[in-house]
PDB file of C-alpha atoms in Angstrom:
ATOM      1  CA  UNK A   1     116.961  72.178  53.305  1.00 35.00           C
ATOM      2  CA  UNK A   2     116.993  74.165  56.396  1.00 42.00           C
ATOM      3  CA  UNK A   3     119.038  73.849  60.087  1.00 43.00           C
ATOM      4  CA  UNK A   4     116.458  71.944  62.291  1.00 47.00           C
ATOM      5  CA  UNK A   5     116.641  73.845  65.233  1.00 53.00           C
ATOM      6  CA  UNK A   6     117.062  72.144  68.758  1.00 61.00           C
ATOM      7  CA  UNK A   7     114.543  71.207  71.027  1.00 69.00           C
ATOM      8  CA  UNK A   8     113.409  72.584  74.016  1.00 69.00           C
ATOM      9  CA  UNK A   9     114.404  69.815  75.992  1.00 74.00           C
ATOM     10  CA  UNK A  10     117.753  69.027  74.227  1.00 76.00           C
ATOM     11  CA  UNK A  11     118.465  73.594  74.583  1.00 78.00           C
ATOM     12  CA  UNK A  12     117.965  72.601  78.485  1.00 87.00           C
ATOM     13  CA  UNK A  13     119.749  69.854  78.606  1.00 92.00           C
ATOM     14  CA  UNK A  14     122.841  71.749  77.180  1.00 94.00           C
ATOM     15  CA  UNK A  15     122.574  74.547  79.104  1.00 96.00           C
ATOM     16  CA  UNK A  16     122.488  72.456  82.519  1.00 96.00           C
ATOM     17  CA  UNK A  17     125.677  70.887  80.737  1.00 97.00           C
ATOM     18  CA  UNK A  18     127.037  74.283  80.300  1.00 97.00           C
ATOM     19  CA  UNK A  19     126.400  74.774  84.195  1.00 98.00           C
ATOM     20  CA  UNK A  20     128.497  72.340  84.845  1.00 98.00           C
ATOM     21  CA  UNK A  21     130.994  72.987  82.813  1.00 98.00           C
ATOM     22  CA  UNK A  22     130.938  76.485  84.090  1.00 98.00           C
ATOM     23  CA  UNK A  23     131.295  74.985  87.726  1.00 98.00           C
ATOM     24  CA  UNK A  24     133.988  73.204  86.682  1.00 98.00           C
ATOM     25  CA  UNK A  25     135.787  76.621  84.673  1.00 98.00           C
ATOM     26  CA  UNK A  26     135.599  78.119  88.390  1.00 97.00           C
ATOM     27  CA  UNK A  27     138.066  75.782  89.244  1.00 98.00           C
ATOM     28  CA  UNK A  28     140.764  76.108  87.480  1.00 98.00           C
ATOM     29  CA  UNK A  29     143.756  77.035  89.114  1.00 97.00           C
ATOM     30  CA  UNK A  30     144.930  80.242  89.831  1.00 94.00           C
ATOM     31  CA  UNK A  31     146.587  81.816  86.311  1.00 94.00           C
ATOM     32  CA  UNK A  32     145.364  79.445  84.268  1.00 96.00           C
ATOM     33  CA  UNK A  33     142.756  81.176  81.930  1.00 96.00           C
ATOM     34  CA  UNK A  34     139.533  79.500  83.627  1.00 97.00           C
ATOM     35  CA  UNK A  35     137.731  77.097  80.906  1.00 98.00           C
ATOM     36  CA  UNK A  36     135.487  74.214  82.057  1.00 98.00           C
ATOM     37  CA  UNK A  37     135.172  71.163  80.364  1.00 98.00           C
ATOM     38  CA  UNK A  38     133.217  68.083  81.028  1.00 98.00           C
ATOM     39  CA  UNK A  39     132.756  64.939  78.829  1.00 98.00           C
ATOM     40  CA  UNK A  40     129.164  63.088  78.989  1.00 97.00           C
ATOM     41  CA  UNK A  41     128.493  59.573  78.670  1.00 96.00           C
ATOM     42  CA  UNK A  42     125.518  58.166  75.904  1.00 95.00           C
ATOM     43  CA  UNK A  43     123.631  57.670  78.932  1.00 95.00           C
ATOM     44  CA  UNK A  44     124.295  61.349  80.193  1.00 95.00           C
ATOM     45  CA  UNK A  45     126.846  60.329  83.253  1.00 96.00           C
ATOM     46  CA  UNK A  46     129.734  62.576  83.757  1.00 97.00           C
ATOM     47  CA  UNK A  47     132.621  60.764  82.760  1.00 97.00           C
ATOM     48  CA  UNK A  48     135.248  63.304  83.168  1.00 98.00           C
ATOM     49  CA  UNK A  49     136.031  66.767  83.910  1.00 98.00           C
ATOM     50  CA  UNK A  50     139.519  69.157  83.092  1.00 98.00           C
ATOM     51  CA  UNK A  51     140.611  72.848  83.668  1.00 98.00           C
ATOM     52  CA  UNK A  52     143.101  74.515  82.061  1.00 97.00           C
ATOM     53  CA  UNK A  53     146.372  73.807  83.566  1.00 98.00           C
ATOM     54  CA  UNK A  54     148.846  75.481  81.325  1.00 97.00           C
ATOM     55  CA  UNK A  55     150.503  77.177  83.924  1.00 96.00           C
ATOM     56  CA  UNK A  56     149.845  75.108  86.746  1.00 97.00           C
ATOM     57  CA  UNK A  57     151.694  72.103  85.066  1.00 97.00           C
ATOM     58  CA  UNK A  58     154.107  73.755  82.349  1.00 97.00           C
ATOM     59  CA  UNK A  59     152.340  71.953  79.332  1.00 98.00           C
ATOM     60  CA  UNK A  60     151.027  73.655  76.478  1.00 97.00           C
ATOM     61  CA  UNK A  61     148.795  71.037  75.466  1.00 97.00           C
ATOM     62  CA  UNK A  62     146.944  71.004  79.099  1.00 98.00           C
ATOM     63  CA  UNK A  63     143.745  73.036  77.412  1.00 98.00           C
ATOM     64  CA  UNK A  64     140.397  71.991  79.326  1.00 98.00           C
ATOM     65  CA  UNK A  65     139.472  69.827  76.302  1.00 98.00           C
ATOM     66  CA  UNK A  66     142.287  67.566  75.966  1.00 98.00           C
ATOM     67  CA  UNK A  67     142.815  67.192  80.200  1.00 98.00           C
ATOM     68  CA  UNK A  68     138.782  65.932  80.021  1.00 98.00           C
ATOM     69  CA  UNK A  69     139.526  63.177  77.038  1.00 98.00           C
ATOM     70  CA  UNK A  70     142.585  62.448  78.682  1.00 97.00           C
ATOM     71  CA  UNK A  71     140.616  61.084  81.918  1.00 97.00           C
ATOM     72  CA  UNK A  72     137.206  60.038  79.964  1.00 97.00           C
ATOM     73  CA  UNK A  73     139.270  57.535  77.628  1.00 95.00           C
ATOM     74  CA  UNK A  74     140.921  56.316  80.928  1.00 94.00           C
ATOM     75  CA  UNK A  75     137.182  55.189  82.359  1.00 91.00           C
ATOM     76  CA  UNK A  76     135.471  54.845  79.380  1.00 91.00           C
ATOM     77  CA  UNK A  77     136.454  51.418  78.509  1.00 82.00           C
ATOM     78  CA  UNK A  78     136.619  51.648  73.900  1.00 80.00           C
ATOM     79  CA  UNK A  79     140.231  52.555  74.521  1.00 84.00           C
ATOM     80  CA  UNK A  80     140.790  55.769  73.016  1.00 90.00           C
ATOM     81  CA  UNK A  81     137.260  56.097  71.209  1.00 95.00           C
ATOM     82  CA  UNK A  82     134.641  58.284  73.213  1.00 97.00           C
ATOM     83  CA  UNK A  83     131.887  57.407  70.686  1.00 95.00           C
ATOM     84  CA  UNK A  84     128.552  58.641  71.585  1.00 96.00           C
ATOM     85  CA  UNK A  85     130.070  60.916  73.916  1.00 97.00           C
ATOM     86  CA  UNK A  86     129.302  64.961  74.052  1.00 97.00           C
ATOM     87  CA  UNK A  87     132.156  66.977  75.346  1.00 98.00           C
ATOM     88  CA  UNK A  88     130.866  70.250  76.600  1.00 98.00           C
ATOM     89  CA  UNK A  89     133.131  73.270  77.291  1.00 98.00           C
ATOM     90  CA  UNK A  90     132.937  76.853  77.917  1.00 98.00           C
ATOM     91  CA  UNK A  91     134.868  78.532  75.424  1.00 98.00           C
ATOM     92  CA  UNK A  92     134.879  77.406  71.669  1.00 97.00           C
ATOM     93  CA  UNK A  93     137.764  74.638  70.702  1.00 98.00           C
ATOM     94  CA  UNK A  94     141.281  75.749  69.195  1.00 97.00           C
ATOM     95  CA  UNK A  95     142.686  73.830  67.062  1.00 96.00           C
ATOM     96  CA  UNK A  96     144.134  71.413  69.121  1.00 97.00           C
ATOM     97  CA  UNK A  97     141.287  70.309  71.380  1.00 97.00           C
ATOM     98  CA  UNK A  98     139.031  70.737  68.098  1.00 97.00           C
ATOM     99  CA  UNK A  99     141.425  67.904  66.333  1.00 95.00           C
ATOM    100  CA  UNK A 100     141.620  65.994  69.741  1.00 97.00           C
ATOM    101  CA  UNK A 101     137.872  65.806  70.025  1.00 97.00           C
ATOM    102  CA  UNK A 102     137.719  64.329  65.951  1.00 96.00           C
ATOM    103  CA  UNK A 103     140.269  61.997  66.773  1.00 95.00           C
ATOM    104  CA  UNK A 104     138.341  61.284  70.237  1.00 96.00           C
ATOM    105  CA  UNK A 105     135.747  60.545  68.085  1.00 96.00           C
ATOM    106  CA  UNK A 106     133.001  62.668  70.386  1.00 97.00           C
ATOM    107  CA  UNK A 107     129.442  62.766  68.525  1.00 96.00           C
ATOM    108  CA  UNK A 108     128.947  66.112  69.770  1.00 96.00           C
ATOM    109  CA  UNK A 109     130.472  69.574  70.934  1.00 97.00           C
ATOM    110  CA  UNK A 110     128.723  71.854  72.699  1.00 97.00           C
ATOM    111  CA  UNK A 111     130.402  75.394  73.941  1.00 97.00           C
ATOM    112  CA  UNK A 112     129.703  78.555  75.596  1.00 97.00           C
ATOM    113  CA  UNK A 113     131.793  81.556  74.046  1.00 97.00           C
ATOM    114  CA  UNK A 114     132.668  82.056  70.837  1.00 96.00           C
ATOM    115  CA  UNK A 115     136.577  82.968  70.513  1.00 96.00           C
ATOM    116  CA  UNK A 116     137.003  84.961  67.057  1.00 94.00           C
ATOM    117  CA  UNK A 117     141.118  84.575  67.496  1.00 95.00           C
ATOM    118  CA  UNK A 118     141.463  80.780  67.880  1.00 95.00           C
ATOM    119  CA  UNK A 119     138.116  79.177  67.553  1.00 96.00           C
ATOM    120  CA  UNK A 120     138.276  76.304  65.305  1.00 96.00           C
ATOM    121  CA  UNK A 121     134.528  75.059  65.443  1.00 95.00           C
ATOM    122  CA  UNK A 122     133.552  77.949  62.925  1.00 93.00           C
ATOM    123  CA  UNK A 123     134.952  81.416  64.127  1.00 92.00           C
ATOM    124  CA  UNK A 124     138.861  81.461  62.992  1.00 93.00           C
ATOM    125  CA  UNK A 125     138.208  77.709  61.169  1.00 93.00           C
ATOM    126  CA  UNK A 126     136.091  75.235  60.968  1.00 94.00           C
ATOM    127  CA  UNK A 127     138.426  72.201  61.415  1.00 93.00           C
ATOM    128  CA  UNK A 128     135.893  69.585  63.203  1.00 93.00           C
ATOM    129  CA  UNK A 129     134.065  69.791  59.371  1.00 92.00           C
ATOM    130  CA  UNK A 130     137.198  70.263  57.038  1.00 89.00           C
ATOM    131  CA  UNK A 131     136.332  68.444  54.226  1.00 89.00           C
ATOM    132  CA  UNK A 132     137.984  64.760  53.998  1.00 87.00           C
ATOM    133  CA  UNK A 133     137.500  64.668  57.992  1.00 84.00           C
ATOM    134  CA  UNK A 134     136.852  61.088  58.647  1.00 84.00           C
ATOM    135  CA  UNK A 135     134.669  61.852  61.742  1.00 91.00           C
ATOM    136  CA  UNK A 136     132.351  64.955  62.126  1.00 94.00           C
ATOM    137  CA  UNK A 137     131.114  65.695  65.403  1.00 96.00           C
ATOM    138  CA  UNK A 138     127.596  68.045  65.869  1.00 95.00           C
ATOM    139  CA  UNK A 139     128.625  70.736  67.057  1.00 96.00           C
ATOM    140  CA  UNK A 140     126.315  73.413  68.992  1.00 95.00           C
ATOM    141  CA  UNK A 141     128.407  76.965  69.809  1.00 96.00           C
ATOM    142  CA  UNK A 142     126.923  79.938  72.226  1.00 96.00           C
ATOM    143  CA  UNK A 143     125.072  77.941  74.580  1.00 96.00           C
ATOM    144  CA  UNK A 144     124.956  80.290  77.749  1.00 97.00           C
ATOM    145  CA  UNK A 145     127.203  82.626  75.835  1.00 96.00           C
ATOM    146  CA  UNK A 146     126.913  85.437  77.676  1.00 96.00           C
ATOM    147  CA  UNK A 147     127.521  83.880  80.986  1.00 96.00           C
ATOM    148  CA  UNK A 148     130.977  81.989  79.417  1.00 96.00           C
ATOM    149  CA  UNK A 149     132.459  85.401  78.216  1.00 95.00           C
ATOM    150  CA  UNK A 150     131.907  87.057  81.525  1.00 96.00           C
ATOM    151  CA  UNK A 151     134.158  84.370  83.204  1.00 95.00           C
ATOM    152  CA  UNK A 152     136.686  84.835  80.992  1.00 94.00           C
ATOM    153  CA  UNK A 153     136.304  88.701  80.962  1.00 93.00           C
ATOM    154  CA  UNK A 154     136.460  88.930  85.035  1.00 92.00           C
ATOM    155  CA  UNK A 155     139.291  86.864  84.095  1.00 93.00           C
ATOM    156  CA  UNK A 156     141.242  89.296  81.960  1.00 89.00           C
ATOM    157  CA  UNK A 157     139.889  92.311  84.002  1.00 84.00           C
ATOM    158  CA  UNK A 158     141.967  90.827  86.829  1.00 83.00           C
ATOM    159  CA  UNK A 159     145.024  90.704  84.979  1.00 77.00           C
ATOM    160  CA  UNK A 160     144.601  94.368  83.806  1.00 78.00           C
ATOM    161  CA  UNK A 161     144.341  95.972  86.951  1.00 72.00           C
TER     162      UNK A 161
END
């Protein structure tokens, strides 16, 4: 059996995600590597929004990912479960934010650049499908790809010169 490949409509609809997520990446504060991330709503509201904030609040575990559940199980009212939710985010998941999106219980990821050194949604590992995961998200990677990666490589350029 082969991959069914998306729709037109749901390829749109997760690339004007990924604009928004990418909206959101420009906003992260200054020295923080700038990733986006917004979680959606089953009825496609914007529930929540985080930047990376490493830096800008001395926590290592302040990725984009984990800031956004943090706030979208705050207003989401199932406690800590964002079930039927889609977190979408402009760099691929590391570990971390990969396990806190299982244990989030998201139905979907969707991402913009693929990160061979610490992706876990298929590059370095494939943790949101290890095998005895008791929740497996659907995960879509490289949705405006090449528009993610030049964020982050203006980023780095920056810090080079």
């Amino acid at each position: 059996m082969g991959v069914a490949l998306p729709s037109p409509q749901g390829l749109l609809r997760a690339e004007e995600r990924m604009r928004r997520a990418l909206a959101v990446a420009r906003t992260t504060p200054v020295g923080d590597i700038p990733v986006g991330a917004v979680i959606f709503a089953p009825d496609g509201s914007e529930l929540a929004t985080g930047t990376n904030r490493r830096e800008a609040d001395g926590d290592p575990t302040a990725h984009a990912e984990v800031v956004a559940i943090r706030r979208a199980a705050q207003t989401y009212g199932d406690g800590w479960r964002l079930t039927g939710c889609e977190l979408v985010v402009t760099l691929e998941p590391c570990v971390m934010c990969a396990g806190a999106a299982v244990g989030a219980r998201v139905d979907s990821i969707v991402f913009g650049a693929w990160e061979p050194r610490t992706g876990a949604c298929g590059s370095l590992v494939d943790a949101v499908r290890a095998p005895g995961a008791m929740h497996v998200p659907e995960v879509r990677g490289g949705v405006l790809g090449a528009e993610t990666a030049e964020l982050l490589s203006e980023f780095f350029e920056t810090l080079r010169s």
